[in-house]
Amino acid sequence: MQWASWSAFFNMGGYAFYVWFSFGLTALCVVWEVLSLRKRSKAALRLSKILAQG
Amino acid sequence: MAIKARHKRFILIAIGLALLGLAAMLILNAFQSNMVFFYTPTQVHKGEVPHGTGFRIGGLVVEDSLKRQDDGLTVHFSITDTAKIVPVVYKGVLPDLFKEGKGVVAQGKVGPDGIFVASEVLAKHDENYMPPEAAEALKRAQEQGKTVVMP
Amino acid sequence: MSINWFKYSSPQTFYPLAGKMIPWFAGLATILAIAGLYISFAVAPTDFQQGEAYRIIFVHVPAAWMSMVIYIVMAGWAGLGLALNARLSAMMAQALAPTGAIFTLLALVTGSLWGKPMWGAWWVWDARLTSELILLFLYLGFIALQSSIDDPRRADRAGALLALVGVVNVPIIYFSVKWWNTLHQGSSINMGAAPKMAATMLMGMLLMALAFWMYTVAVALMRVRCIMLERERSADWVKALSTTAGGKS
């Protein structure tokens, strides 16, 4: 292990803002993309169902 | 509805064209002036740099050349490309990676006394990544190699 | 043999196939990302000149690689769609563009977050950074152009032309650090040369890159399924799908 303690890990040698912002933003993009695609897929299926029935 | 769709299309086409135009402008601008991001000290000595306007100069910080003035902000150091040396003066905060013997890019103008007055100093690091112990071992090996070569 | 290809190149057969593939790629991406993150933060040592700030490399470089790889693949699908007049190819190109744009944006932003503490600047107009920014505009231009044309076939053709013209930018990005003086450092990994990184650091970076790659396949398949449903709304297979399975699979 590289870290003496959890606080040392979160501190990232003083670069906490830059490192965690980078990883956090990446995670946020991934989550947002997956959720928005799920929503889009559901909406498309719902609409085609209505079209098929009507 | 039809008008709305047409409006939407026009707006999107306008955005698309604006983006393309912006991209083309950036490309042209980049190719004209910024492809040469910095000049070397040798080019400065030969006079192959823009006159009158500011430019960037890049190279390594000469070992033992860094001197701080009493105000604590103004620093003097020299940049070299191992062939020529250009003295630099800069007033401001240096980046974390600024070190003697390491890469640097400074933006500014050459003063009448031949000293480069920098308005911005950036550190340029290399593409090597290794743990400190490995860097230390490498350095030691190189120094030993040197002493072996030299009688 | 070629019959199989044509069978899977029609949306109604590809739709359920893609649905079966998504969980596999998503699962692979998750496993690879967990392993990659573990190596990036727990195994890889600190760097001799940049300290812990270098750990941004574990998202920055994979994102930058994907931004270029996705563009090439997207242009390939778009070109194939243009040449063969194939619907599915054009849909694949359309499905890849947003993910490529996201990775380009991530490469730019994480690069900026890395540049500030190390170089001393959020942004500089050097060849590497400028050409990567142009890549973002190419993606956004492709997306805007496609959505601005109502007729899907015409939209595909126009988009394909833009995508193909933009391919020249990819080698410019890649070789910019060799061709010109840049503030951005050179590549740590080069063909035919030993990598300029410690083995565990390299391992973390490669695992994260693979995770991003699998993720890209999964979300591109998810998006292409949406595009199929939206574009072929009136087709019999979509009608059958939405009434029989209740919208599942």
GROMACS .gro file of C-alpha atoms in nm:
model
  454
    1MET     CA    1   0.000   0.000   0.000
    2GLN     CA    2   0.112   0.353  -0.081
    3TRP     CA    3  -0.068   0.537   0.196
    4ALA     CA    4   0.010   0.588   0.562
    5SER     CA    5  -0.352   0.672   0.644
    6TRP     CA    6  -0.689   0.739   0.487
    7SER     CA    7  -0.642   1.113   0.531
    8ALA     CA    8  -0.311   1.092   0.344
    9PHE     CA    9  -0.496   0.907   0.068
   10PHE     CA   10  -0.768   1.171   0.044
   11ASN     CA   11  -0.512   1.451   0.059
   12MET     CA   12  -0.326   1.316  -0.248
   13GLY     CA   13  -0.003   1.490  -0.151
   14GLY     CA   14  -0.174   1.830  -0.158
   15TYR     CA   15  -0.325   1.777  -0.503
   16ALA     CA   16  -0.660   1.651  -0.373
   17PHE     CA   17  -0.870   1.907  -0.564
   18TYR     CA   18  -0.713   1.832  -0.901
   19VAL     CA   19  -0.702   1.453  -0.867
   20TRP     CA   20  -1.049   1.403  -0.716
   21PHE     CA   21  -1.211   1.656  -0.948
   22SER     CA   22  -1.072   1.462  -1.247
   23PHE     CA   23  -1.192   1.124  -1.125
   24GLY     CA   24  -1.521   1.261  -0.994
   25LEU     CA   25  -1.608   1.432  -1.319
   26THR     CA   26  -1.529   1.115  -1.515
   27ALA     CA   27  -1.756   0.911  -1.287
   28LEU     CA   28  -2.029   1.172  -1.316
   29CYS     CA   29  -2.014   1.162  -1.697
   30VAL     CA   30  -2.038   0.782  -1.699
   31VAL     CA   31  -2.338   0.777  -1.462
   32TRP     CA   32  -2.514   1.057  -1.649
   33GLU     CA   33  -2.462   0.891  -1.989
   34VAL     CA   34  -2.594   0.552  -1.876
   35LEU     CA   35  -2.898   0.699  -1.697
   36SER     CA   36  -2.990   0.929  -1.986
   37LEU     CA   37  -2.966   0.636  -2.230
   38ARG     CA   38  -3.194   0.425  -2.009
   39LYS     CA   39  -3.445   0.708  -2.004
   40ARG     CA   40  -3.420   0.754  -2.380
   41SER     CA   41  -3.471   0.384  -2.445
   42LYS     CA   42  -3.777   0.369  -2.220
   43ALA     CA   43  -3.929   0.674  -2.387
   44ALA     CA   44  -3.869   0.530  -2.735
   45LEU     CA   45  -4.029   0.199  -2.641
   46ARG     CA   46  -4.328   0.374  -2.484
   47LEU     CA   47  -4.384   0.586  -2.792
   48SER     CA   48  -4.359   0.294  -3.034
   49LYS     CA   49  -4.605   0.103  -2.817
   50ILE     CA   50  -4.856   0.386  -2.844
   51LEU     CA   51  -4.799   0.404  -3.220
   52ALA     CA   52  -4.846   0.030  -3.256
   53GLN     CA   53  -5.173   0.033  -3.065
   54GLY     CA   54  -5.324   0.344  -3.219
   55MET     CA   55  -4.530   2.299  -3.574
   56ALA     CA   56  -4.379   2.323  -3.920
   57ILE     CA   57  -4.239   2.667  -3.853
   58LYS     CA   58  -4.097   2.547  -3.525
   59ALA     CA   59  -3.919   2.254  -3.686
   60ARG     CA   60  -3.779   2.478  -3.958
   61HIS     CA   61  -3.660   2.729  -3.700
   62LYS     CA   62  -3.495   2.454  -3.503
   63ARG     CA   63  -3.321   2.334  -3.817
   64PHE     CA   64  -3.194   2.682  -3.901
   65ILE     CA   65  -3.064   2.732  -3.550
   66LEU     CA   66  -2.888   2.395  -3.558
   67ILE     CA   67  -2.738   2.465  -3.901
   68ALA     CA   68  -2.621   2.803  -3.776
   69ILE     CA   69  -2.462   2.641  -3.469
   70GLY     CA   70  -2.299   2.377  -3.689
   71LEU     CA   71  -2.160   2.636  -3.928
   72ALA     CA   72  -2.041   2.855  -3.641
   73LEU     CA   73  -1.860   2.556  -3.486
   74LEU     CA   74  -1.701   2.464  -3.819
   75GLY     CA   75  -1.597   2.824  -3.874
   76LEU     CA   76  -1.452   2.841  -3.525
   77ALA     CA   77  -1.265   2.516  -3.585
   78ALA     CA   78  -1.125   2.645  -3.914
   79MET     CA   79  -1.023   2.971  -3.751
   80LEU     CA   80  -0.847   2.788  -3.470
   81ILE     CA   81  -0.667   2.564  -3.719
   82LEU     CA   82  -0.547   2.861  -3.924
   83ASN     CA   83  -0.448   3.056  -3.615
   84ALA     CA   84  -0.267   2.756  -3.473
   85PHE     CA   85  -0.079   2.686  -3.794
   86GLN     CA   86   0.021   3.048  -3.838
   87SER     CA   87   0.157   3.141  -3.500
   88ASN     CA   88   0.125   2.867  -3.245
   89MET     CA   89   0.286   2.577  -3.422
   90VAL     CA   90   0.604   2.736  -3.296
   91PHE     CA   91   0.497   2.735  -2.933
   92PHE     CA   92   0.841   2.843  -2.814
   93TYR     CA   93   1.180   2.944  -2.950
   94THR     CA   94   1.513   2.807  -2.830
   95PRO     CA   95   1.795   3.020  -2.681
   96THR     CA   96   1.999   2.950  -2.999
   97GLN     CA   97   1.721   3.103  -3.210
   98VAL     CA   98   1.715   3.404  -2.977
   99HIS     CA   99   2.090   3.456  -3.024
  100LYS     CA  100   2.060   3.423  -3.402
  101GLY     CA  101   1.776   3.675  -3.403
  102GLU     CA  102   1.528   3.423  -3.548
  103VAL     CA  103   1.254   3.544  -3.315
  104PRO     CA  104   0.971   3.795  -3.365
  105HIS     CA  105   1.089   4.153  -3.316
  106GLY     CA  106   0.888   4.402  -3.116
  107THR     CA  107   0.625   4.152  -3.005
  108GLY     CA  108   0.641   3.905  -2.721
  109PHE     CA  109   0.724   3.540  -2.774
  110ARG     CA  110   0.794   3.226  -2.574
  111ILE     CA  111   1.133   3.083  -2.502
  112GLY     CA  112   1.183   2.722  -2.398
  113GLY     CA  113   1.468   2.512  -2.264
  114LEU     CA  114   1.622   2.393  -1.940
  115VAL     CA  115   1.682   2.605  -1.631
  116VAL     CA  116   2.061   2.637  -1.591
  117GLU     CA  117   2.188   2.472  -1.273
  118ASP     CA  118   2.269   2.718  -0.990
  119SER     CA  119   2.134   3.010  -1.193
  120LEU     CA  120   1.820   3.069  -0.981
  121LYS     CA  121   1.848   3.380  -0.763
  122ARG     CA  122   1.570   3.541  -0.562
  123GLN     CA  123   1.564   3.915  -0.505
  124ASP     CA  124   1.499   4.053  -0.157
  125ASP     CA  125   1.133   4.132  -0.233
  126GLY     CA  126   1.071   3.757  -0.242
  127LEU     CA  127   0.883   3.775  -0.573
  128THR     CA  128   1.137   3.869  -0.839
  129VAL     CA  129   1.353   3.581  -0.957
  130HIS     CA  130   1.648   3.565  -1.192
  131PHE     CA  131   1.745   3.250  -1.378
  132SER     CA  132   1.887   3.141  -1.713
  133ILE     CA  133   1.741   2.920  -1.984
  134THR     CA  134   1.964   2.703  -2.201
  135ASP     CA  135   1.927   2.458  -2.488
  136THR     CA  136   2.276   2.330  -2.394
  137ALA     CA  137   2.424   2.545  -2.674
  138LYS     CA  138   2.328   2.902  -2.581
  139ILE     CA  139   2.208   3.071  -2.263
  140VAL     CA  140   1.947   3.345  -2.218
  141PRO     CA  141   1.913   3.526  -1.883
  142VAL     CA  142   1.557   3.573  -1.760
  143VAL     CA  143   1.395   3.793  -1.498
  144TYR     CA  144   1.045   3.717  -1.371
  145LYS     CA  145   0.821   3.864  -1.105
  146GLY     CA  146   0.557   3.621  -0.983
  147VAL     CA  147   0.489   3.275  -0.848
  148LEU     CA  148   0.679   2.989  -1.008
  149PRO     CA  149   0.495   2.661  -1.082
  150ASP     CA  150   0.549   2.361  -0.852
  151LEU     CA  151   0.760   2.176  -1.105
  152PHE     CA  152   0.997   2.467  -1.171
  153LYS     CA  153   1.344   2.332  -1.089
  154GLU     CA  154   1.702   2.390  -1.193
  155GLY     CA  155   1.799   2.145  -1.465
  156LYS     CA  156   1.432   2.091  -1.563
  157GLY     CA  157   1.226   2.213  -1.858
  158VAL     CA  158   1.071   2.558  -1.866
  159VAL     CA  159   0.876   2.779  -2.107
  160ALA     CA  160   0.867   3.155  -2.044
  161GLN     CA  161   0.653   3.415  -2.218
  162GLY     CA  162   0.783   3.769  -2.249
  163LYS     CA  163   1.012   4.012  -2.434
  164VAL     CA  164   1.383   4.068  -2.464
  165GLY     CA  165   1.475   4.394  -2.293
  166PRO     CA  166   1.736   4.642  -2.425
  167ASP     CA  167   1.995   4.490  -2.193
  168GLY     CA  168   1.948   4.148  -2.350
  169ILE     CA  169   1.766   4.009  -2.047
  170PHE     CA  170   1.437   3.831  -2.122
  171VAL     CA  171   1.162   3.988  -1.913
  172ALA     CA  172   0.905   3.713  -1.854
  173SER     CA  173   0.538   3.780  -1.782
  174GLU     CA  174   0.455   3.410  -1.741
  175VAL     CA  175   0.667   3.109  -1.654
  176LEU     CA  176   0.545   2.753  -1.719
  177ALA     CA  177   0.714   2.428  -1.622
  178LYS     CA  178   0.759   2.172  -1.898
  179HIS     CA  179   0.796   1.820  -1.765
  180ASP     CA  180   0.904   1.512  -1.958
  181GLU     CA  181   0.712   1.192  -2.033
  182ASN     CA  182   0.898   0.975  -1.780
  183TYR     CA  183   0.706   0.840  -1.484
  184MET     CA  184   0.873   0.636  -1.210
  185PRO     CA  185   0.888   0.607  -0.833
  186PRO     CA  186   1.139   0.833  -0.653
  187GLU     CA  187   1.359   0.535  -0.560
  188ALA     CA  188   1.394   0.434  -0.924
  189ALA     CA  189   1.480   0.793  -1.022
  190GLU     CA  190   1.741   0.799  -0.745
  191ALA     CA  191   1.892   0.468  -0.860
  192LEU     CA  192   1.900   0.592  -1.220
  193LYS     CA  193   2.075   0.911  -1.115
  194ARG     CA  194   2.333   0.716  -0.916
  195ALA     CA  195   2.397   0.480  -1.206
  196GLN     CA  196   2.447   0.776  -1.441
  197GLU     CA  197   2.688   0.945  -1.200
  198GLN     CA  198   2.886   0.624  -1.163
  199GLY     CA  199   2.892   0.588  -1.538
  200LYS     CA  200   3.033   0.939  -1.563
  201THR     CA  201   3.311   0.874  -1.315
  202VAL     CA  202   3.403   0.554  -1.493
  203VAL     CA  203   3.434   0.735  -1.827
  204MET     CA  204   3.634   1.020  -1.681
  205PRO     CA  205   3.986   0.917  -1.577
  206MET     CA  206  -2.079  -1.671  -4.497
  207SER     CA  207  -2.171  -1.330  -4.625
  208ILE     CA  208  -2.536  -1.413  -4.566
  209ASN     CA  209  -2.477  -1.405  -4.192
  210TRP     CA  210  -2.331  -1.061  -4.223
  211PHE     CA  211  -2.628  -0.926  -4.407
  212LYS     CA  212  -2.861  -1.091  -4.162
  213TYR     CA  213  -2.703  -0.908  -3.870
  214SER     CA  214  -2.675  -0.584  -4.060
  215SER     CA  215  -3.050  -0.535  -4.052
  216PRO     CA  216  -3.185  -0.346  -3.748
  217GLN     CA  217  -3.449  -0.603  -3.655
  218THR     CA  218  -3.192  -0.881  -3.607
  219PHE     CA  219  -2.926  -0.656  -3.459
  220TYR     CA  220  -3.158  -0.503  -3.199
  221PRO     CA  221  -3.199  -0.817  -2.982
  222LEU     CA  222  -2.837  -0.922  -3.046
  223ALA     CA  223  -2.713  -0.585  -2.917
  224GLY     CA  224  -2.941  -0.622  -2.616
  225LYS     CA  225  -2.773  -0.955  -2.530
  226MET     CA  226  -2.422  -0.809  -2.573
  227ILE     CA  227  -2.467  -0.499  -2.354
  228PRO     CA  228  -2.454  -0.673  -2.010
  229TRP     CA  229  -2.134  -0.856  -2.108
  230PHE     CA  230  -1.951  -0.541  -2.212
  231ALA     CA  231  -2.088  -0.348  -1.913
  232GLY     CA  232  -1.974  -0.624  -1.677
  233LEU     CA  233  -1.628  -0.636  -1.835
  234ALA     CA  234  -1.601  -0.258  -1.811
  235THR     CA  235  -1.693  -0.268  -1.442
  236ILE     CA  236  -1.441  -0.541  -1.356
  237LEU     CA  237  -1.163  -0.372  -1.553
  238ALA     CA  238  -1.241  -0.033  -1.397
  239ILE     CA  239  -1.231  -0.176  -1.043
  240ALA     CA  240  -0.897  -0.346  -1.114
  241GLY     CA  241  -0.766  -0.032  -1.288
  242LEU     CA  242  -0.868   0.198  -1.004
  243TYR     CA  243  -0.717  -0.037  -0.747
  244ILE     CA  244  -0.382  -0.037  -0.928
  245SER     CA  245  -0.403   0.339  -0.995
  246PHE     CA  246  -0.447   0.431  -0.631
  247ALA     CA  247  -0.326   0.141  -0.418
  248VAL     CA  248  -0.047  -0.025  -0.615
  249ALA     CA  249   0.112   0.236  -0.843
  250PRO     CA  250   0.385   0.430  -0.661
  251THR     CA  251   0.414   0.806  -0.638
  252ASP     CA  252   0.600   0.983  -0.920
  253PHE     CA  253   0.952   1.121  -0.872
  254GLN     CA  254   0.880   1.464  -1.016
  255GLN     CA  255   0.504   1.515  -1.002
  256GLY     CA  256   0.417   1.348  -0.672
  257GLU     CA  257   0.055   1.234  -0.648
  258ALA     CA  258  -0.074   1.480  -0.910
  259TYR     CA  259   0.044   1.242  -1.182
  260ARG     CA  260  -0.244   1.005  -1.091
  261ILE     CA  261  -0.465   1.216  -1.317
  262ILE     CA  262  -0.290   1.028  -1.597
  263PHE     CA  263  -0.508   0.723  -1.518
  264VAL     CA  264  -0.817   0.900  -1.652
  265HIS     CA  265  -0.657   1.162  -1.875
  266VAL     CA  266  -0.463   0.936  -2.111
  267PRO     CA  267  -0.735   0.666  -2.151
  268ALA     CA  268  -0.993   0.940  -2.218
  269ALA     CA  269  -0.765   1.104  -2.475
  270TRP     CA  270  -0.696   0.768  -2.643
  271MET     CA  271  -1.067   0.689  -2.660
  272SER     CA  272  -1.144   1.032  -2.802
  273MET     CA  273  -0.920   0.951  -3.099
  274VAL     CA  274  -1.009   0.581  -3.134
  275ILE     CA  275  -1.383   0.653  -3.125
  276TYR     CA  276  -1.344   0.922  -3.392
  277ILE     CA  277  -1.165   0.682  -3.626
  278VAL     CA  278  -1.422   0.405  -3.568
  279MET     CA  279  -1.707   0.654  -3.609
  280ALA     CA  280  -1.565   0.784  -3.936
  281GLY     CA  281  -1.515   0.422  -4.047
  282TRP     CA  282  -1.881   0.334  -3.984
  283ALA     CA  283  -1.993   0.660  -4.145
  284GLY     CA  284  -1.777   0.593  -4.450
  285LEU     CA  285  -1.905   0.235  -4.475
  286GLY     CA  286  -2.260   0.363  -4.450
  287LEU     CA  287  -2.190   0.613  -4.727
  288ALA     CA  288  -2.025   0.356  -4.954
  289LEU     CA  289  -2.273   0.071  -4.906
  290ASN     CA  290  -2.576   0.284  -4.831
  291ALA     CA  291  -2.616   0.074  -4.516
  292ARG     CA  292  -2.857   0.199  -4.251
  293LEU     CA  293  -2.699   0.019  -3.957
  294SER     CA  294  -2.348   0.154  -4.028
  295ALA     CA  295  -2.473   0.511  -4.026
  296MET     CA  296  -2.664   0.443  -3.704
  297MET     CA  297  -2.346   0.307  -3.541
  298ALA     CA  298  -2.160   0.626  -3.637
  299GLN     CA  299  -2.441   0.833  -3.491
  300ALA     CA  300  -2.438   0.624  -3.173
  301LEU     CA  301  -2.063   0.670  -3.118
  302ALA     CA  302  -2.046   1.048  -3.158
  303PRO     CA  303  -2.182   1.160  -2.816
  304THR     CA  304  -1.957   0.917  -2.628
  305GLY     CA  305  -1.658   1.039  -2.830
  306ALA     CA  306  -1.749   1.397  -2.749
  307ILE     CA  307  -1.773   1.315  -2.377
  308PHE     CA  308  -1.429   1.152  -2.376
  309THR     CA  309  -1.282   1.449  -2.565
  310LEU     CA  310  -1.430   1.687  -2.311
  311LEU     CA  311  -1.297   1.470  -2.026
  312ALA     CA  312  -0.950   1.463  -2.184
  313LEU     CA  313  -0.953   1.843  -2.211
  314VAL     CA  314  -1.087   1.908  -1.859
  315THR     CA  315  -0.869   1.651  -1.680
  316GLY     CA  316  -0.573   1.783  -1.882
  317SER     CA  317  -0.654   2.130  -1.762
  318LEU     CA  318  -0.676   2.005  -1.403
  319TRP     CA  319  -0.337   1.844  -1.449
  320GLY     CA  320  -0.179   2.141  -1.626
  321LYS     CA  321  -0.264   2.398  -1.361
  322PRO     CA  322  -0.065   2.243  -1.074
  323MET     CA  323   0.218   2.103  -1.290
  324TRP     CA  324   0.276   2.352  -1.574
  325GLY     CA  325   0.129   2.653  -1.399
  326ALA     CA  326  -0.150   2.715  -1.653
  327TRP     CA  327  -0.504   2.580  -1.706
  328TRP     CA  328  -0.468   2.616  -2.080
  329VAL     CA  329  -0.207   2.700  -2.345
  330TRP     CA  330  -0.254   2.724  -2.720
  331ASP     CA  331   0.003   2.464  -2.814
  332ALA     CA  332  -0.045   2.220  -3.101
  333ARG     CA  333  -0.156   1.924  -2.885
  334LEU     CA  334  -0.419   2.114  -2.688
  335THR     CA  335  -0.547   2.310  -2.988
  336SER     CA  336  -0.589   2.000  -3.208
  337GLU     CA  337  -0.772   1.814  -2.929
  338LEU     CA  338  -1.007   2.112  -2.893
  339ILE     CA  339  -1.070   2.096  -3.269
  340LEU     CA  340  -1.163   1.728  -3.221
  341LEU     CA  341  -1.433   1.835  -2.975
  342PHE     CA  342  -1.569   2.081  -3.233
  343LEU     CA  343  -1.566   1.807  -3.498
  344TYR     CA  344  -1.775   1.580  -3.274
  345LEU     CA  345  -2.017   1.862  -3.187
  346GLY     CA  346  -2.033   1.967  -3.553
  347PHE     CA  347  -2.114   1.608  -3.655
  348ILE     CA  348  -2.391   1.582  -3.394
  349ALA     CA  349  -2.537   1.924  -3.481
  350LEU     CA  350  -2.525   1.857  -3.855
  351GLN     CA  351  -2.698   1.520  -3.821
  352SER     CA  352  -2.975   1.653  -3.602
  353SER     CA  353  -3.028   1.960  -3.822
  354ILE     CA  354  -3.135   1.753  -4.125
  355ASP     CA  355  -3.477   1.590  -4.096
  356ASP     CA  356  -3.433   1.329  -4.368
  357PRO     CA  357  -3.222   1.057  -4.198
  358ARG     CA  358  -3.059   0.941  -4.523
  359ARG     CA  359  -2.946   1.293  -4.613
  360ALA     CA  360  -2.837   1.352  -4.253
  361ASP     CA  361  -2.623   1.036  -4.268
  362ARG     CA  362  -2.456   1.143  -4.592
  363ALA     CA  363  -2.378   1.495  -4.470
  364GLY     CA  364  -2.252   1.365  -4.137
  365ALA     CA  365  -2.034   1.104  -4.307
  366LEU     CA  366  -1.866   1.368  -4.523
  367LEU     CA  367  -1.787   1.584  -4.219
  368ALA     CA  368  -1.663   1.281  -4.021
  369LEU     CA  369  -1.435   1.169  -4.305
  370VAL     CA  370  -1.288   1.516  -4.362
  371GLY     CA  371  -1.220   1.546  -3.988
  372VAL     CA  372  -1.013   1.226  -3.979
  373VAL     CA  373  -0.703   1.428  -4.081
  374ASN     CA  374  -0.712   1.586  -3.737
  375VAL     CA  375  -0.646   1.255  -3.557
  376PRO     CA  376  -0.285   1.203  -3.676
  377ILE     CA  377  -0.227   1.575  -3.618
  378ILE     CA  378  -0.327   1.528  -3.252
  379TYR     CA  379  -0.120   1.215  -3.213
  380PHE     CA  380   0.201   1.343  -3.373
  381SER     CA  381   0.167   1.708  -3.263
  382VAL     CA  382   0.411   1.655  -2.977
  383LYS     CA  383   0.669   1.522  -3.225
  384TRP     CA  384   0.615   1.763  -3.513
  385TRP     CA  385   0.612   2.088  -3.319
  386ASN     CA  386   0.744   2.248  -3.003
  387THR     CA  387   0.470   2.198  -2.748
  388LEU     CA  388   0.434   2.251  -2.376
  389HIS     CA  389   0.263   1.911  -2.363
  390GLN     CA  390   0.514   1.633  -2.305
  391GLY     CA  391   0.579   1.358  -2.559
  392SER     CA  392   0.420   1.013  -2.558
  393SER     CA  393   0.528   0.778  -2.280
  394ILE     CA  394   0.434   0.480  -2.492
  395ASN     CA  395   0.582   0.446  -2.838
  396MET     CA  396   0.589   0.167  -3.093
  397GLY     CA  397   0.914  -0.025  -3.083
  398ALA     CA  398   1.047   0.144  -2.771
  399ALA     CA  399   1.036   0.061  -2.402
  400PRO     CA  400   0.759   0.251  -2.223
  401LYS     CA  401   0.886   0.546  -2.022
  402MET     CA  402   0.680   0.446  -1.720
  403ALA     CA  403   0.716   0.214  -1.425
  404ALA     CA  404   0.542  -0.122  -1.492
  405THR     CA  405   0.263  -0.083  -1.234
  406MET     CA  406   0.183   0.270  -1.355
  407LEU     CA  407   0.161   0.141  -1.712
  408MET     CA  408  -0.058  -0.148  -1.597
  409GLY     CA  409  -0.304   0.088  -1.427
  410MET     CA  410  -0.325   0.307  -1.735
  411LEU     CA  411  -0.381   0.012  -1.972
  412LEU     CA  412  -0.651  -0.140  -1.750
  413MET     CA  413  -0.834   0.192  -1.732
  414ALA     CA  414  -0.806   0.229  -2.110
  415LEU     CA  415  -0.953  -0.121  -2.160
  416ALA     CA  416  -1.233  -0.038  -1.914
  417PHE     CA  417  -1.315   0.277  -2.111
  418TRP     CA  418  -1.311   0.075  -2.432
  419MET     CA  419  -1.559  -0.183  -2.302
  420TYR     CA  420  -1.773   0.096  -2.159
  421THR     CA  421  -1.776   0.265  -2.499
  422VAL     CA  422  -1.899  -0.053  -2.669
  423ALA     CA  423  -2.174  -0.097  -2.407
  424VAL     CA  424  -2.308   0.259  -2.426
  425ALA     CA  425  -2.275   0.273  -2.806
  426LEU     CA  426  -2.489  -0.042  -2.827
  427MET     CA  427  -2.739   0.109  -2.584
  428ARG     CA  428  -2.759   0.424  -2.795
  429VAL     CA  429  -2.781   0.243  -3.129
  430ARG     CA  430  -3.082   0.053  -2.994
  431CYS     CA  431  -3.251   0.383  -2.908
  432ILE     CA  432  -3.170   0.521  -3.253
  433MET     CA  433  -3.316   0.209  -3.418
  434LEU     CA  434  -3.639   0.242  -3.224
  435GLU     CA  435  -3.667   0.614  -3.296
  436ARG     CA  436  -3.586   0.591  -3.665
  437GLU     CA  437  -3.787   0.280  -3.749
  438ARG     CA  438  -4.087   0.370  -3.538
  439SER     CA  439  -4.332   0.276  -3.811
  440ALA     CA  440  -4.155  -0.046  -3.911
  441ASP     CA  441  -4.334  -0.374  -3.841
  442TRP     CA  442  -4.054  -0.518  -3.626
  443VAL     CA  443  -4.069  -0.224  -3.383
  444LYS     CA  444  -4.448  -0.254  -3.363
  445ALA     CA  445  -4.423  -0.629  -3.299
  446LEU     CA  446  -4.150  -0.575  -3.041
  447SER     CA  447  -4.337  -0.316  -2.843
  448THR     CA  448  -4.667  -0.506  -2.834
  449THR     CA  449  -4.549  -0.863  -2.772
  450ALA     CA  450  -4.264  -0.827  -2.525
  451GLY     CA  451  -4.414  -0.528  -2.353
  452GLY     CA  452  -4.107  -0.330  -2.437
  453LYS     CA  453  -3.861  -0.577  -2.287
  454SER     CA  454  -3.535  -0.706  -2.441
   0.00000   0.00000   0.00000
